[in-house]
CSV table of C-alpha atoms in Angstrom, one decimal:
chain,number,residue,atom,x,y,z
A,1,MET,CA,14.6,-11.9,-3.4
A,2,SER,CA,11.8,-9.9,-2.7
A,3,LEU,CA,11.5,-6.7,-5.1
A,4,LEU,CA,9.7,-3.7,-5.1
A,5,ILE,CA,8.4,-2.4,-8.4
A,6,ALA,CA,6.9,1.0,-8.8
A,7,PHE,CA,4.8,2.2,-12.0
A,8,GLU,CA,5.1,5.7,-12.9
A,9,GLY,CA,3.6,7.8,-15.6
A,10,GLY,CA,1.4,10.5,-16.2
A,11,GLU,CA,-2.5,10.6,-16.0
A,12,ALA,CA,-4.4,8.0,-17.5
A,13,CYS,CA,-1.3,6.2,-18.8
A,14,GLY,CA,-2.4,2.7,-17.7
A,15,LYS,CA,-0.6,2.3,-14.2
A,16,THR,CA,-3.4,1.0,-12.4
A,17,THR,CA,-4.4,-1.8,-14.9
A,18,GLN,CA,-0.8,-2.8,-15.8
A,19,SER,CA,0.5,-3.0,-11.8
A,20,ALA,CA,-2.5,-5.2,-11.1
A,21,LEU,CA,-1.8,-7.5,-13.7
A,22,LEU,CA,2.1,-7.5,-12.9
A,23,ALA,CA,1.4,-7.9,-9.2
A,24,ASP,CA,-1.0,-10.9,-10.1
A,25,ARG,CA,1.7,-12.4,-12.4
A,26,LEU,CA,4.1,-12.3,-9.6
A,27,ARG,CA,1.5,-13.4,-6.8
A,28,GLY,CA,2.6,-10.2,-5.1
A,29,VAL,CA,1.5,-7.4,-3.0
A,30,LEU,CA,-0.7,-4.9,-5.0
A,31,THR,CA,-0.6,-1.2,-3.6
A,32,ARG,CA,-1.0,2.5,-4.7
A,33,GLU,CA,0.0,5.7,-3.8
A,34,PRO,CA,-1.4,7.9,-2.1
A,35,GLY,CA,-3.3,5.2,-0.5
A,36,GLY,CA,-2.5,1.8,0.4
A,37,THR,CA,-3.6,2.3,4.2
A,38,ALA,CA,-6.7,3.5,5.7
A,39,MET,CA,-4.9,6.9,6.8
A,40,GLY,CA,-3.0,7.0,3.0
A,41,GLU,CA,-6.6,6.5,1.5
A,42,ARG,CA,-7.9,9.5,3.5
A,43,VAL,CA,-5.1,11.7,2.2
A,44,ARG,CA,-6.1,10.7,-1.3
A,45,GLY,CA,-9.1,11.8,-1.0
A,46,LEU,CA,-8.1,15.5,0.4
A,47,LEU,CA,-5.3,15.7,-2.6
A,48,LEU,CA,-7.3,14.6,-5.5
A,49,ASP,CA,-10.8,16.2,-4.3
A,50,THR,CA,-11.3,19.2,-6.5
A,51,ALA,CA,-13.5,20.9,-3.8
A,52,SER,CA,-10.1,21.1,-1.8
A,53,GLY,CA,-9.0,24.0,-3.7
A,54,ALA,CA,-5.5,25.3,-4.0
A,55,ILE,CA,-2.9,23.5,-1.8
A,56,ASP,CA,0.2,24.8,-1.5
A,57,PRO,CA,3.1,23.0,-3.3
A,58,ARG,CA,4.8,22.2,0.0
A,59,ALA,CA,1.9,21.2,2.0
A,60,GLU,CA,1.1,18.9,-0.7
A,61,ALA,CA,4.1,17.4,-0.8
A,62,MET,CA,4.3,17.0,3.0
A,63,LEU,CA,0.8,15.3,2.9
A,64,LEU,CA,2.4,12.5,0.4
A,65,ALA,CA,5.3,12.1,2.5
A,66,ALA,CA,3.2,11.4,5.2
A,67,ALA,CA,0.8,8.9,3.4
A,68,ARG,CA,4.3,7.5,2.1
A,69,ALA,CA,5.7,7.0,5.5
A,70,GLN,CA,2.6,5.0,6.7
A,71,HIS,CA,2.3,3.2,3.7
A,72,VAL,CA,5.8,1.9,4.0
A,73,ALA,CA,5.9,1.1,7.4
A,74,GLN,CA,2.5,-0.7,7.6
A,75,VAL,CA,2.4,-2.6,3.8
A,76,VAL,CA,5.7,-2.3,2.0
A,77,ALA,CA,8.4,-2.8,4.3
A,78,PRO,CA,6.4,-5.6,6.2
A,79,ALA,CA,5.5,-7.5,2.6
A,80,LEU,CA,9.1,-7.0,1.6
A,81,ALA,CA,10.4,-8.6,5.0
A,82,ALA,CA,7.9,-11.5,4.5
A,83,GLY,CA,9.5,-12.1,1.1
A,84,ARG,CA,6.9,-11.2,-1.1
A,85,HIS,CA,7.4,-9.0,-4.0
A,86,VAL,CA,5.6,-5.5,-3.8
A,87,VAL,CA,4.1,-3.5,-6.9
A,88,THR,CA,2.8,0.0,-6.4
A,89,ASP,CA,1.1,1.9,-8.6
A,90,ARG,CA,3.0,5.5,-7.8
A,91,TYR,CA,5.8,6.1,-5.2
A,92,SER,CA,8.4,8.3,-4.6
A,93,HIS,CA,9.4,9.4,-8.3
A,94,SER,CA,5.9,10.8,-8.6
A,95,SER,CA,6.7,13.4,-5.9
A,96,LEU,CA,9.9,14.3,-7.9
A,97,ALA,CA,7.7,14.6,-11.1
A,98,TYR,CA,4.6,16.5,-9.8
A,99,GLN,CA,6.1,18.4,-7.0
A,100,GLY,CA,9.5,18.8,-8.4
A,101,TYR,CA,9.0,19.4,-12.0
A,102,GLY,CA,5.2,20.2,-12.0
A,103,ARG,CA,5.0,22.4,-8.9
A,104,GLY,CA,8.8,23.9,-9.2
A,105,LEU,CA,9.9,22.7,-5.3
A,106,ALA,CA,13.3,21.9,-5.4
A,107,LEU,CA,14.4,18.5,-6.4
A,108,ASP,CA,16.9,17.9,-4.0
A,109,GLU,CA,14.5,18.9,-1.2
A,110,VAL,CA,11.5,16.6,-2.6
A,111,ARG,CA,14.0,13.8,-3.0
A,112,HIS,CA,15.3,14.2,0.6
A,113,LEU,CA,11.5,14.3,1.9
A,114,SER,CA,10.9,11.1,0.1
A,115,ASP,CA,14.2,9.5,1.5
A,116,TRP,CA,13.5,10.3,4.6
A,117,ALA,CA,9.5,9.4,4.8
A,118,THR,CA,10.5,5.8,3.3
A,119,ARG,CA,13.6,5.2,5.5
A,120,GLY,CA,15.6,5.3,2.3
A,121,LEU,CA,13.6,2.5,0.4
A,122,TRP,CA,13.8,3.3,-3.2
A,123,PRO,CA,12.1,0.9,-5.8
A,124,ASP,CA,14.9,-2.2,-7.4
A,125,ALA,CA,12.8,-1.0,-11.0
A,126,VAL,CA,10.5,1.9,-11.8
A,127,ILE,CA,8.5,1.0,-15.1
A,128,LEU,CA,7.4,4.6,-16.7
A,129,LEU,CA,4.2,4.1,-19.0
A,130,ASP,CA,5.0,6.4,-21.9
A,131,LEU,CA,1.9,7.7,-23.8
A,132,PRO,CA,1.4,10.1,-26.1
A,133,PRO,CA,-0.5,13.4,-24.3
A,134,GLU,CA,-3.8,13.2,-26.7
A,135,VAL,CA,-4.0,9.4,-26.0
A,136,ALA,CA,-3.9,9.9,-22.4
A,137,GLU,CA,-6.5,13.2,-22.5
A,138,ALA,CA,-8.8,10.9,-24.3
A,139,ARG,CA,-8.7,8.3,-21.8
A,140,ARG,CA,-9.6,10.6,-18.6
A,141,GLY,CA,-13.2,10.6,-17.3
A,142,HIS,CA,-14.3,13.3,-14.5
A,143,PRO,CA,-10.6,15.2,-13.9
A,144,ASP,CA,-9.7,15.2,-10.0
A,145,ARG,CA,-7.5,17.9,-9.0
A,146,PHE,CA,-4.5,16.9,-10.3
A,147,GLU,CA,-6.1,15.6,-13.7
A,148,ALA,CA,-7.5,19.3,-14.0
A,149,GLU,CA,-4.0,21.0,-13.9
A,150,GLY,CA,-3.7,22.9,-17.1
A,151,ARG,CA,-1.6,21.3,-20.3
A,152,ALA,CA,1.7,23.1,-19.1
A,153,PHE,CA,1.6,21.3,-16.0
A,154,HIS,CA,1.2,17.9,-17.4
A,155,ARG,CA,3.8,18.7,-20.1
A,156,ARG,CA,6.5,19.5,-16.9
A,157,VAL,CA,5.4,16.3,-15.2
A,158,GLU,CA,6.2,14.3,-18.4
A,159,GLU,CA,9.3,15.5,-19.1
A,160,GLY,CA,10.2,15.3,-15.4
A,161,PHE,CA,9.4,11.4,-15.7
A,162,ARG,CA,11.7,11.3,-19.0
A,163,THR,CA,14.5,13.2,-17.3
A,164,LEU,CA,14.2,11.0,-14.2
A,165,ALA,CA,14.6,7.6,-16.3
A,166,ALA,CA,17.1,9.1,-18.5
A,167,ASP,CA,19.2,10.0,-15.3
A,168,ASP,CA,18.9,6.5,-14.1
A,169,PRO,CA,18.8,3.8,-16.6
A,170,VAL,CA,19.8,0.9,-14.1
A,171,HIS,CA,16.7,1.3,-12.5
A,172,TRP,CA,14.2,2.8,-15.1
A,173,ARG,CA,12.3,0.7,-17.8
A,174,VAL,CA,10.3,3.0,-20.1
A,175,VAL,CA,7.6,0.8,-21.7
A,176,ASP,CA,5.4,2.1,-24.7
A,177,GLY,CA,1.7,2.4,-22.8
A,178,SER,CA,0.0,2.2,-26.3
A,179,GLY,CA,-1.8,-0.5,-27.8
A,180,SER,CA,-3.7,-3.4,-26.1
A,181,VAL,CA,-4.0,-3.8,-22.4
A,182,ASP,CA,-2.2,-7.2,-23.5
A,183,GLU,CA,0.3,-5.8,-25.5
A,184,VAL,CA,1.4,-3.3,-22.8
A,185,ALA,CA,1.5,-6.2,-20.2
A,186,ALA,CA,4.0,-8.5,-22.7
A,187,ARG,CA,6.1,-5.2,-22.6
A,188,VAL,CA,6.1,-4.8,-19.1
A,189,TRP,CA,6.9,-8.0,-18.6
A,190,ALA,CA,9.9,-8.1,-20.9
A,191,SER,CA,11.3,-5.5,-19.3
A,192,VAL,CA,11.2,-7.0,-15.7
A,193,ALA,CA,11.4,-10.8,-16.3
A,194,GLY,CA,15.3,-11.0,-15.9
A,195,LEU,CA,15.1,-8.9,-12.7
A,196,VAL,CA,12.7,-11.3,-11.4
A,197,ALA,CA,14.2,-14.1,-12.4
A,198,SER,CA,17.6,-13.2,-10.8
């Protein structure tokens, strides 16, 4: 059975590195959000560019949903239909954490928007890389538009991710993101090995 596995977490928690390692181990399709398609990458550039200035939270949520709809239609759904595992660096739960908890949009509305954009396709497993804020901040380079948000915003996002994970322990795996790349990769694999083998 092909699986959709999403990595989630705050900025600079190691999602990009760990999603690539897991996709390689599974010989699966590696992708990311926003992005994964030509259209999605253009939306990504717009959303992350500090020159874009203030974007209304609803506009931000809809841009992400548009990129996600294209991502699912062009990359995720075809790969799953072909029997391949898909590992994505962010997916629908990032919208709940960032635009819901972070920006203050109604969670049920953000959830409905993502559900509609993906035609109801949610991950089989969500890996939350949990990292102390001070460690994540030390890892950040030149900040993009989201990274440049204040500490209060990032705290709301992090708390949002933890709440989402606590509310759905069947699908979420909370993994300690501290330590070496190999140490974290071992924890990630231990959290999903049973699901992959089933």
